[in-house]
Amino acid sequence: MRASPLLQVLRAWTGRIQRPFLRAGDSLAAQRRLGLVLLGLLAALCFLGAPLGLLDDYQQLLFMYAGINVILCVSLNLVNGYMGEFSIGHAGFMAVGAYASSLLTVRALPEGGAWLGPVAVLAGGVAAAIAGLVIAVPSFRTRGDYLAIVTLAFTMIVKSGLENLEWVGGGRGLAGMRKLTTLPWVFAWTVLAVAAVRNIIYSRFGRAIQAIREDELAGLLSGVETRRVKLIAFTVSAFLAGTAGALYAHLVLFITPRGFDLLKSTDVLIMVYLGGIGSILGSVLGATIYTALLELLRPLGVWRMVCLPLLLVLLMIFRPQGILGLRELPWLVPRRDRDAVRRRGPRGSDEQGRSSVSDATGDST
Amino acid sequence: MSAPRREVASTPGRTVPAGDHAPQTAPAASHPLLETRGLTQRFGGLTAVADLNLRVQAGELVALIGPNGAGKTTVFNLITGVYKATAGEIRFDSVSIGGMEPSRIHGLGIARTFQNIRLFADLSVLDNVRIAHHARTGYGLADALLLTPRLRREERRVMEETLALLRTLGLDELAGEKARHLPYGQQRRLEIARALASRPRLLLLDEPAAGMNPHEIGDLMEFIARIRTEFGLTILLIEHQMKLVMGICERITVLDFGATIAEGTPEAVRADRRVLAAYLGEPDEGAVSGAAAGGGDGSTDDPGDPHGRRHDPTDAGSAS
């Protein structure tokens, strides 16, 4: 090891952040085993918990809320965290998914069998994706705050539109759904949603999405068709929010437009920033912790709505990056990426060391 | 007119199909790789580029110089599609690229670096380069979602190419570092690596030597010469560091107030009176004193002579 002093300092410094990623080599197998075991236990609990009487109805409900929130959080993180845009329209997409799927199960296919559950969820996703596409096309022509305003307007339009559509129940809401959302289904959809976002993030699309966050122009000039990539990310995000809405509708069996107002969007935003932007594990944690906190603070009654925003303020002050901002659980990272990063030959030639020393002097400008 | 003369001279070259395999030796093609005709860009009342006629033959290394604010970077932005030209035409390999989407122009084989480094700062060195493969990676969203064999194959290919490129440029050990943690010089190098990842035919370098000391500039000159042959590049660069411009460029175009004021070999340009006037009329001389000094060599009675004292004798050596 003949690293120049500067590089050593640099690596020691960056190493603190990168250590869990770079040194994951040996512990990775153990970590992977642990992760799979935990996931297996959770799956077992979700599938067998109710039949074996391990979870009562309330606990099942909490698990399902957590799962739905994880889907919402991961999908919003795709746009707000990985892509660096600011969407606050998740309640609107959820509403589209909830109403579309409910209309399907209540009005169109009231006789449907066991297959209706997944079909309803997919229908909710597709409806929301179409809505997402419709608002993304005009709003991504410009950059920055514009998307926030458009998605905010979208949420309001959806809410007041639903309130004024009598044939979907208007302000009184829509009921009559059957309880198609069960814990095993929520578990399955949550795993699928997390896997989908993870697979996108570690593909060329994920890298392009992150390039847009880092420097859109540089991305564009490196061959990324940024507008198309934005549409993909936004549509996928809306689709997943729609599936979450469908699951939600067939869990609570009664939806009103008021349930999908700006506060709902804010909830999801808090989960994303609590867990940390640009991190899938962060989103899973953020959504779970937030769901648990909401329940734990329930005894506080109205004061809950004081405590949670306060939590957000404290979070922004003391840990603005969230629990896991831009960091990831190593075993979510594809092996080829980890291997490439870990495979570092012996420290380079003389030329390497010299240029990094001189780089320090060039840094003064 | 020079165009017909070039055509006559190149006629024998056209019959040899292998001519474009060694573009740096002889520009055999009858048409330039990059050509602008009457390129003009106005911002409100300001004319940033005025009637620019630029020709870069395949394999050439051409410099675009001029005082600050002369419109050099605007030319790059026009070529890469960041701006749509007010008037005029840009042809790349005989294809008109004016008004094309930047990502499409990139796909045709034009890559660039930026005056102020624009890396994907929070992404790894690896990802910075892999992003440039985006458009040439052959799988779709469904492949990504389902992790199909095609995705695995393509990702493996991109990874191999990227690591090979990083190794060539001496960045492979830093593959896992975030770009923002690299030292300045390595960041510049990474930007060039990202540009080279797409195997461009034309590389645009916007002040590659900015902020470098003479020693580093020497390294950079070797580096540019090396990648030029290794990657068979045509290079158009903007630079204020005259040591680099005079040292490695075959032709120089001088811009001032958006217009071409001189064009030719380094020797011809450094003796051009209009060039001297343009540089010496500029109050900010720090970056361009080399040019003034270089010109001072040619005509000692020039008003720029006092700057000659700052002139590094090695400049003249590397220029000739």
XYZ file of C-alpha atoms in Angstrom:
685
model
C 0.000 0.000 0.000
C 1.716 3.145 -1.167
C -1.155 5.559 -1.038
C -0.258 9.211 -0.928
C -1.018 10.866 2.422
C -3.740 12.927 0.842
C -5.437 9.899 -0.590
C -5.139 8.093 2.719
C -6.855 10.916 4.515
C -9.440 11.080 1.805
C -10.114 7.380 1.999
C -10.263 7.353 5.764
C -12.787 10.127 5.566
C -14.929 8.623 2.853
C -14.440 5.203 4.406
C -16.610 6.170 7.340
C -19.525 6.594 5.022
C -18.642 3.836 2.652
C -17.526 1.201 5.092
C -20.793 -0.705 5.277
C -20.809 -0.780 1.505
C -17.198 -1.524 0.723
C -16.280 -3.820 3.567
C -19.479 -5.738 3.387
C -17.634 -8.613 1.708
C -17.179 -11.082 4.518
C -20.197 -10.229 6.571
C -22.371 -10.110 3.508
C -23.201 -13.790 3.486
C -24.224 -13.567 7.129
C -26.153 -10.408 6.445
C -27.948 -11.999 3.542
C -28.836 -15.021 5.649
C -30.123 -12.796 8.426
C -32.132 -10.725 5.989
C -33.695 -13.756 4.364
C -34.482 -15.298 7.731
C -36.178 -12.099 8.896
C -38.104 -11.835 5.657
C -39.094 -15.487 5.949
C -40.281 -14.997 9.523
C -42.278 -11.961 8.492
C -43.795 -13.911 5.599
C -44.664 -16.785 7.919
C -46.242 -14.375 10.359
C -48.239 -12.701 7.618
C -49.465 -15.933 6.066
C -49.939 -18.023 9.189
C -50.408 -15.386 11.871
C -54.151 -15.085 11.462
C -55.004 -18.793 11.030
C -52.831 -19.786 13.997
C -54.208 -17.000 16.141
C -50.831 -15.317 16.631
C -52.127 -11.935 15.508
C -55.439 -10.444 16.540
C -57.458 -8.311 14.171
C -55.962 -5.082 15.400
C -52.415 -6.307 14.950
C -53.217 -7.588 11.486
C -54.662 -4.212 10.626
C -51.489 -2.491 11.784
C -49.334 -4.804 9.711
C -51.492 -4.094 6.696
C -51.315 -0.343 7.227
C -47.559 -0.624 7.529
C -47.366 -2.593 4.293
C -49.525 -0.111 2.411
C -47.433 2.739 3.779
C -44.241 0.999 2.688
C -45.602 0.814 -0.861
C -46.523 4.505 -0.776
C -43.205 5.496 0.729
C -40.989 3.477 -1.612
C -42.867 4.743 -4.636
C -42.688 8.377 -3.576
C -38.998 7.958 -2.819
C -38.488 7.006 -6.452
C -39.586 10.496 -7.523
C -38.691 12.665 -4.531
C -35.615 10.835 -3.327
C -33.935 9.175 -6.265
C -35.028 11.609 -8.930
C -34.878 14.723 -6.769
C -38.165 16.132 -7.987
C -40.818 17.155 -5.506
C -44.195 15.527 -5.925
C -46.940 15.983 -3.348
C -49.586 14.203 -5.341
C -49.443 10.787 -3.773
C -52.825 11.157 -2.065
C -54.319 11.958 -5.458
C -52.874 8.832 -7.077
C -53.966 6.797 -4.103
C -57.466 8.179 -4.499
C -57.543 7.332 -8.199
C -56.391 3.796 -7.416
C -58.853 3.406 -4.543
C -61.863 4.674 -6.466
C -61.019 2.899 -9.726
C -60.576 -0.445 -8.020
C -63.654 0.041 -5.836
C -65.806 0.917 -8.800
C -64.547 -2.211 -10.486
C -65.357 -4.492 -7.564
C -68.593 -2.796 -6.486
C -70.170 -1.831 -9.791
C -68.561 -3.767 -12.615
C -67.691 -7.146 -11.144
C -69.678 -7.614 -7.951
C -69.794 -11.380 -8.535
C -66.043 -11.822 -8.922
C -64.277 -14.758 -7.299
C -60.939 -15.018 -5.554
C -59.147 -13.645 -8.583
C -60.825 -10.287 -8.110
C -58.385 -9.117 -5.418
C -55.235 -8.917 -7.543
C -57.240 -7.733 -10.541
C -58.654 -4.848 -8.503
C -55.217 -3.890 -7.244
C -53.768 -3.954 -10.745
C -56.700 -1.935 -12.049
C -56.130 0.672 -9.352
C -52.467 0.810 -10.317
C -53.184 1.170 -14.016
C -55.744 3.933 -13.426
C -53.304 5.857 -11.248
C -50.494 5.315 -13.756
C -52.638 6.822 -16.497
C -53.404 9.784 -14.260
C -49.693 10.091 -13.519
C -48.819 10.070 -17.181
C -51.424 12.709 -17.930
C -50.073 15.161 -15.402
C -46.409 14.297 -15.950
C -46.372 15.096 -19.655
C -47.064 18.812 -19.235
C -45.378 19.335 -15.877
C -42.011 17.837 -16.758
C -41.486 20.233 -19.604
C -40.198 22.625 -17.013
C -38.243 21.945 -13.889
C -38.203 22.440 -10.170
C -41.136 23.679 -8.112
C -43.451 23.336 -11.046
C -44.078 19.663 -10.379
C -44.903 20.375 -6.748
C -47.529 22.895 -7.796
C -49.001 20.648 -10.476
C -49.208 17.639 -8.170
C -50.685 19.788 -5.411
C -53.323 21.015 -7.818
C -53.901 17.459 -8.984
C -54.567 16.277 -5.437
C -57.077 19.069 -4.900
C -58.784 18.481 -8.236
C -59.141 14.772 -7.564
C -60.569 15.426 -4.124
C -63.087 18.067 -5.145
C -63.869 16.189 -8.335
C -64.781 13.069 -6.372
C -66.797 15.116 -3.909
C -68.918 16.412 -6.742
C -69.380 13.192 -8.657
C -72.630 11.811 -7.339
C -72.312 8.445 -9.045
C -69.189 7.624 -7.013
C -70.883 8.678 -3.810
C -69.842 12.319 -3.768
C -68.834 13.672 -0.410
C -70.614 10.806 1.365
C -68.031 8.390 0.053
C -68.128 4.996 -1.555
C -68.905 1.760 0.268
C -69.878 -1.776 -0.573
C -66.451 -3.233 -1.177
C -65.723 -6.723 0.014
C -62.709 -7.308 2.204
C -60.371 -8.447 -0.516
C -57.273 -7.065 1.187
C -55.805 -9.588 3.557
C -52.464 -9.701 5.294
C -50.878 -12.260 2.934
C -51.912 -10.151 -0.049
C -50.550 -6.972 1.486
C -47.312 -8.754 2.223
C -47.055 -10.024 -1.337
C -47.808 -6.648 -2.904
C -45.393 -4.889 -0.579
C -42.580 -7.266 -1.433
C -43.364 -6.874 -5.130
C -43.397 -3.082 -4.884
C -40.108 -2.957 -2.986
C -38.533 -5.422 -5.410
C -39.784 -3.438 -8.402
C -38.325 -0.173 -7.127
C -35.102 -1.875 -6.158
C -34.768 -3.506 -9.585
C -35.405 -0.209 -11.315
C -32.911 1.641 -9.142
C -30.120 -0.795 -9.948
C -30.803 -0.771 -13.676
C -29.864 1.776 -16.313
C -33.154 3.525 -15.574
C -32.289 3.920 -11.911
C -28.929 5.397 -12.727
C -30.560 7.765 -15.200
C -33.143 8.754 -12.573
C -30.359 9.583 -10.153
C -28.459 11.446 -12.846
C -31.479 13.735 -13.143
C -31.260 14.481 -9.438
C -27.533 15.105 -9.528
C -27.258 17.186 -12.674
C -29.984 17.042 -15.248
C -28.052 18.855 -17.960
C -25.012 16.645 -17.551
C -27.338 13.668 -17.763
C -28.941 14.969 -20.918
C -25.510 15.537 -22.449
C -24.469 12.032 -21.447
C -27.215 10.533 -23.554
C -30.034 10.231 -21.017
C -33.397 11.106 -22.570
C -34.317 12.863 -19.357
C -37.922 13.574 -20.251
C -38.641 9.949 -21.016
C -36.882 8.742 -17.889
C -38.888 11.191 -15.788
C -42.114 9.929 -17.308
C -41.150 6.350 -16.544
C -40.247 7.127 -12.941
C -43.344 9.192 -12.366
C -45.662 6.663 -13.974
C -44.202 3.754 -12.017
C -44.492 5.799 -8.851
C -48.123 6.637 -9.578
C -48.865 3.007 -10.429
C -47.572 1.831 -7.074
C -49.486 4.560 -5.255
C -52.594 3.356 -7.097
C -52.063 -0.222 -5.939
C -51.657 1.059 -2.391
C -54.923 2.968 -2.777
C -56.692 -0.163 -4.035
C -55.383 -2.228 -1.130
C -56.448 0.490 1.269
C -59.957 0.740 -0.183
C -60.531 -3.001 0.116
C -59.234 -2.977 3.639
C -61.264 -0.168 5.180
C -64.255 -0.879 2.883
C -65.381 2.717 2.926
C -63.587 5.561 1.198
C -64.346 9.244 1.123
C -62.632 11.995 -0.868
C -61.625 13.616 2.434
C -59.414 10.624 3.186
C -57.180 11.545 0.264
C -56.500 15.191 0.984
C -53.222 17.004 1.300
C -52.653 15.625 4.797
C -52.405 12.149 3.337
C -49.721 13.341 0.907
C -47.921 14.995 3.795
C -47.962 11.710 5.707
C -46.153 9.993 2.872
C -43.685 12.849 2.547
C -42.858 12.578 6.247
C -42.281 8.843 5.891
C -39.923 9.386 2.952
C -37.851 12.032 4.701
C -37.914 10.180 8.015
C -36.502 7.056 6.380
C -34.107 8.983 4.188
C -34.183 9.902 0.534
C -32.571 7.624 -1.991
C -32.732 4.536 0.184
C -35.086 1.595 -0.153
C -34.330 0.253 3.292
C -34.840 3.791 4.568
C -38.311 3.913 3.053
C -39.254 0.565 4.527
C -38.054 1.714 7.941
C -39.569 5.175 7.596
C -43.010 3.843 6.731
C -42.925 1.187 9.437
C -41.712 3.537 12.140
C -44.204 6.209 11.183
C -47.086 3.741 11.209
C -45.990 2.456 14.608
C -45.544 5.981 15.970
C -49.006 6.985 14.835
C -50.416 4.112 16.838
C -48.204 4.543 19.870
C -49.136 8.205 20.116
C -52.835 7.528 19.742
C -53.473 7.949 23.494
C -52.330 11.555 23.123
C -55.423 12.267 21.074
C -55.332 15.652 19.396
C -51.795 16.227 20.661
C -50.633 13.571 18.283
C -50.927 16.090 15.494
C -48.587 18.332 17.446
C -46.061 15.650 18.232
C -45.628 14.293 14.731
C -44.860 17.603 13.011
C -42.536 18.371 15.903
C -40.797 15.096 15.217
C -40.374 16.149 11.623
C -38.921 19.512 12.633
C -36.452 17.861 14.999
C -35.536 15.384 12.317
C -34.835 18.166 9.833
C -32.641 19.931 12.378
C -30.645 17.010 13.724
C -30.662 14.512 10.911
C -31.752 16.200 7.714
C -30.743 13.201 5.622
C -33.208 10.972 7.469
C -32.419 7.642 9.045
C -30.587 6.287 5.995
C -30.243 9.145 3.507
C -28.524 7.919 0.318
C -27.347 4.770 2.075
C -28.462 1.283 1.311
C -28.495 -2.149 2.810
C -25.629 -3.906 0.984
C -27.580 -6.976 0.074
C -30.106 -4.903 -1.805
C -27.212 -3.859 -4.073
C -26.627 -6.264 -6.995
C -23.575 -8.452 -6.650
C -21.937 -7.121 -9.833
C -21.964 -3.617 -8.376
C -20.505 -4.704 -5.060
C -17.836 -6.833 -6.708
C -16.727 -4.018 -8.974
C -16.385 -1.685 -6.041
C -14.602 -4.171 -3.841
C -12.204 -5.386 -6.507
C -9.461 -2.884 -5.954
C -6.028 -3.947 -7.012
C -2.830 -2.917 -5.258
C -2.417 0.816 -5.004
C -1.462 2.233 -8.363
C 1.704 3.231 -10.045
C 3.949 6.143 -9.244
C 2.022 8.227 -11.717
C -1.125 7.713 -9.706
C 0.389 8.968 -6.471
C 2.010 11.953 -8.101
C -1.108 13.155 -9.772
C -3.161 12.963 -6.605
C -0.592 15.053 -4.749
C -0.585 17.636 -7.463
C -4.332 17.575 -7.525
C -4.308 19.042 -4.075
C -2.416 22.068 -5.304
C -4.747 22.453 -8.219
C -7.613 22.507 -5.778
C -6.853 26.031 -4.653
C -8.701 27.651 -7.529
C -12.693 29.335 -51.349
C -11.023 26.538 -49.569
C -13.729 23.936 -49.903
C -13.124 22.959 -53.546
C -9.393 22.862 -53.007
C -9.854 20.424 -50.136
C -12.065 18.307 -52.263
C -9.463 17.966 -54.984
C -6.765 17.172 -52.502
C -8.784 14.476 -50.864
C -9.970 12.669 -53.972
C -7.326 9.934 -53.806
C -8.081 9.396 -50.143
C -11.711 8.664 -50.857
C -10.908 5.635 -52.928
C -9.188 4.007 -49.970
C -11.894 2.634 -47.713
C -9.526 2.143 -44.788
C -8.785 5.843 -44.741
C -10.961 6.545 -41.719
C -9.235 3.961 -39.583
C -6.355 6.299 -38.985
C -8.107 9.641 -38.942
C -5.446 11.429 -36.955
C -2.835 11.010 -39.656
C -4.624 12.485 -42.638
C -8.048 14.053 -42.843
C -9.012 12.177 -45.946
C -12.759 12.726 -45.820
C -14.115 15.175 -48.317
C -16.368 16.757 -45.724
C -15.351 17.905 -42.275
C -16.496 15.902 -39.253
C -17.933 19.033 -37.736
C -18.981 22.072 -39.662
C -20.932 25.157 -38.722
C -22.248 27.572 -41.305
C -23.302 31.053 -40.306
C -23.960 29.870 -36.770
C -25.512 32.706 -34.789
C -26.904 32.857 -31.288
C -28.568 35.907 -29.789
C -29.730 36.302 -26.213
C -32.020 39.295 -26.244
C -29.892 42.119 -27.555
C -26.633 40.274 -27.011
C -25.074 38.383 -29.866
C -23.089 35.614 -28.220
C -22.069 33.920 -31.435
C -22.053 35.767 -34.731
C -21.912 34.023 -38.075
C -19.474 31.346 -37.012
C -18.044 29.134 -39.735
C -16.121 26.374 -38.052
C -14.667 23.328 -39.769
C -13.077 20.470 -37.918
C -11.712 17.588 -39.966
C -11.780 14.047 -38.629
C -8.770 13.407 -36.427
C -7.894 17.047 -35.927
C -7.226 18.716 -32.600
C -8.582 22.229 -32.807
C -8.636 24.919 -30.150
C -11.266 27.570 -29.719
C -9.793 30.503 -27.838
C -10.754 34.039 -27.064
C -11.158 36.441 -24.167
C -13.689 35.766 -21.429
C -17.203 36.199 -22.705
C -16.222 35.716 -26.335
C -18.904 33.065 -26.817
C -16.779 29.941 -26.744
C -18.886 27.936 -24.340
C -21.996 29.080 -26.195
C -20.558 27.407 -29.275
C -20.239 24.162 -27.300
C -23.770 24.547 -26.042
C -24.986 24.998 -29.593
C -23.088 21.990 -30.899
C -24.345 19.747 -28.083
C -27.915 20.944 -28.436
C -28.262 22.792 -25.138
C -29.275 25.892 -27.080
C -31.105 26.023 -30.374
C -29.235 28.367 -32.674
C -30.914 31.617 -33.682
C -29.589 31.122 -37.194
C -27.156 28.973 -39.080
C -26.469 25.326 -39.435
C -24.426 22.690 -37.633
C -23.410 19.535 -39.428
C -21.832 16.538 -37.809
C -20.554 13.994 -40.283
C -22.799 15.646 -42.912
C -25.894 15.256 -40.743
C -27.595 18.466 -39.751
C -27.827 18.377 -35.956
C -29.170 21.873 -35.328
C -32.293 21.636 -33.184
C -31.808 17.989 -32.269
C -32.325 16.767 -28.722
C -29.043 16.802 -26.771
C -29.293 13.115 -25.924
C -29.659 12.326 -29.619
C -26.645 14.427 -30.558
C -24.730 12.567 -27.887
C -25.840 9.331 -29.490
C -24.413 10.423 -32.834
C -20.975 10.626 -31.268
C -20.420 14.014 -29.666
C -19.447 14.068 -26.002
C -18.242 16.944 -23.895
C -16.885 18.092 -20.578
C -17.808 21.268 -18.740
C -15.951 24.386 -17.731
C -17.193 24.007 -14.160
C -17.038 20.303 -13.505
C -20.497 18.789 -13.656
C -20.278 15.300 -12.262
C -23.040 13.321 -10.597
C -21.522 14.259 -7.265
C -23.320 11.866 -4.934
C -22.954 8.877 -7.226
C -19.970 6.580 -7.421
C -17.243 6.947 -10.023
C -18.586 3.739 -11.518
C -22.122 5.077 -11.878
C -20.907 8.380 -13.285
C -19.400 6.497 -16.193
C -22.173 3.922 -16.480
C -24.776 6.649 -16.914
C -23.104 7.563 -20.191
C -23.915 4.022 -21.359
C -27.615 4.559 -20.771
C -28.647 5.113 -24.365
C -26.551 2.264 -25.695
C -27.694 -0.348 -23.219
C -30.171 -2.630 -24.894
C -32.861 -3.547 -22.417
C -36.185 -2.089 -21.445
C -38.145 -1.445 -18.303
C -39.662 -4.933 -18.321
C -36.179 -6.454 -18.383
C -35.224 -4.243 -15.465
C -38.264 -5.261 -13.432
C -37.891 -8.965 -14.113
C -34.081 -9.130 -14.088
C -34.062 -10.996 -17.388
C -30.950 -12.665 -18.821
C -30.763 -9.843 -21.314
C -30.431 -7.329 -18.498
C -27.751 -9.419 -16.839
C -25.845 -9.736 -20.098
C -26.043 -6.031 -20.868
C -25.184 -4.965 -17.337
C -22.186 -7.276 -17.368
C -21.019 -5.802 -20.660
C -21.434 -2.238 -19.409
C -19.599 -3.106 -16.217
C -16.697 -4.666 -18.111
C -16.399 -1.746 -20.499
C -16.629 0.752 -17.668
C -13.990 -0.950 -15.561
C -11.706 -1.256 -18.575
C -12.121 2.445 -19.296
C -11.490 3.392 -15.673
C -8.383 1.222 -15.704
C -7.121 2.926 -18.852
C -7.579 6.307 -17.247
C -6.165 5.228 -13.885
C -9.432 5.634 -12.014
C -10.336 1.999 -11.401
C -9.258 2.012 -7.780
C -11.642 4.839 -7.095
C -14.602 3.042 -8.705
C -16.574 2.926 -5.475
C -15.861 6.455 -4.297
C -18.448 9.141 -4.591
C -17.459 11.596 -7.289
C -17.578 14.486 -4.815
C -14.837 12.883 -2.752
C -12.300 12.776 -5.563
C -9.483 15.309 -5.701
C -9.981 18.068 -8.227
C -7.700 16.661 -10.906
C -9.340 13.249 -10.682
C -12.744 14.864 -11.025
C -11.602 16.444 -14.283
C -10.334 13.085 -15.401
C -13.594 11.392 -14.424
C -15.503 13.893 -16.506
C -13.373 12.947 -19.490
C -13.918 9.271 -18.669
C -17.669 9.823 -18.673
C -17.403 11.561 -22.030
C -15.312 8.727 -23.473
C -17.658 6.011 -22.215
C -19.990 6.550 -25.135
C -17.121 6.086 -27.621
C -17.610 9.515 -29.170
C -16.044 10.524 -32.425
C -15.878 14.163 -31.435
C -14.818 15.203 -27.969
C -15.451 18.746 -26.791
C -13.284 19.805 -23.871
C -14.293 23.016 -22.122
C -11.215 24.413 -20.363
C -9.730 21.065 -19.351
C -6.698 22.774 -17.781
C -8.621 25.278 -15.668
C -7.143 25.471 -12.184
C -4.111 23.373 -13.000
C -0.481 24.279 -12.426
C 2.106 24.090 -15.249
C 3.222 20.651 -14.183
C -0.325 19.314 -14.235
C -0.928 20.961 -17.570
C 2.043 19.033 -18.928
C 0.441 15.811 -17.677
C -2.876 16.819 -19.158
C -1.291 17.469 -22.550
C 0.173 13.981 -22.565
C -3.174 12.637 -21.417
C -5.084 14.357 -24.209
C -2.578 13.200 -26.802
C -2.886 9.667 -25.455
C -6.673 9.403 -25.446
C -6.737 11.022 -28.864
C -4.785 8.176 -30.442
C -6.208 5.458 -28.228
C -9.814 6.369 -28.897
C -9.337 7.736 -32.428
C -10.811 11.065 -31.389
C -11.363 14.357 -33.038
C -11.016 17.022 -30.370
C -12.276 20.570 -30.187
C -11.219 22.316 -27.027
C -11.684 25.640 -25.324
C -8.710 26.740 -23.307
C -7.097 29.811 -21.827
C -3.853 28.070 -20.951
C -1.706 28.938 -23.929
C 0.903 26.361 -23.047
C -1.655 23.693 -23.816
C -3.195 25.396 -26.813
C 0.108 26.158 -28.506
C 1.575 22.843 -27.445
C -0.852 20.307 -28.831
C -3.397 21.971 -31.078
C -3.024 21.855 -34.819
C -5.385 24.661 -35.580
C -6.795 27.506 -33.565
C -9.919 29.555 -34.047
C -10.020 32.823 -32.120
C -13.342 34.282 -31.120
C -14.067 37.757 -29.830
C -17.534 39.126 -29.217
C -18.945 36.022 -30.847
C -17.147 36.525 -34.139
C -14.133 34.732 -35.565
C -11.229 37.140 -35.613
C -8.482 34.748 -36.605
C -7.980 31.186 -37.662
C -4.980 29.078 -38.492
C -1.942 27.320 -37.103
C -0.661 28.267 -33.632
C 2.206 30.186 -35.235
C -0.070 32.193 -37.479
C -2.535 32.965 -34.721
C 0.011 34.109 -32.171
C 1.362 36.617 -34.693
C -2.066 37.946 -35.609
C -2.507 41.602 -34.630
C -6.257 41.324 -34.100
C -5.737 38.487 -31.656
C -3.290 40.563 -29.675
C -5.659 43.480 -29.678
C -8.507 41.325 -28.503
C -6.535 39.914 -25.612
C -4.800 43.108 -24.572
C -7.976 45.091 -24.720
C -9.360 42.789 -22.085
C -8.990 44.110 -18.509
C -8.888 40.626 -17.037
C -5.491 39.387 -18.080
C -4.647 36.798 -15.486
C -5.717 33.851 -17.494
C -4.622 35.088 -20.855
C -1.249 36.607 -20.095
C 0.307 33.588 -21.744
C -1.303 34.511 -25.011
C -0.197 38.071 -24.769
C 3.263 36.880 -23.965
C 3.229 34.395 -26.783
C 2.287 37.167 -29.144
C 4.897 39.413 -27.610
C 7.490 37.014 -28.843
C 6.518 37.610 -32.412
C 6.603 41.381 -32.348
C 8.698 42.946 -29.678
C 7.439 46.445 -30.258
C 3.967 45.309 -29.292
C 2.287 47.117 -26.417
C 1.870 43.736 -24.768
C 5.598 43.419 -24.317
C 5.660 44.054 -20.554
C 3.791 40.816 -20.124
C 6.695 39.068 -21.737
C 8.445 39.114 -18.407
C 5.894 36.689 -17.071
C 6.369 34.485 -20.065
C 7.621 31.042 -19.245
C 10.411 30.119 -21.669
C 9.191 26.540 -21.755
C 6.059 27.759 -23.452
C 7.976 28.698 -26.545
C 9.737 25.374 -26.438
C 6.557 23.372 -26.340
C 4.918 25.528 -28.955
C 7.494 25.043 -31.642
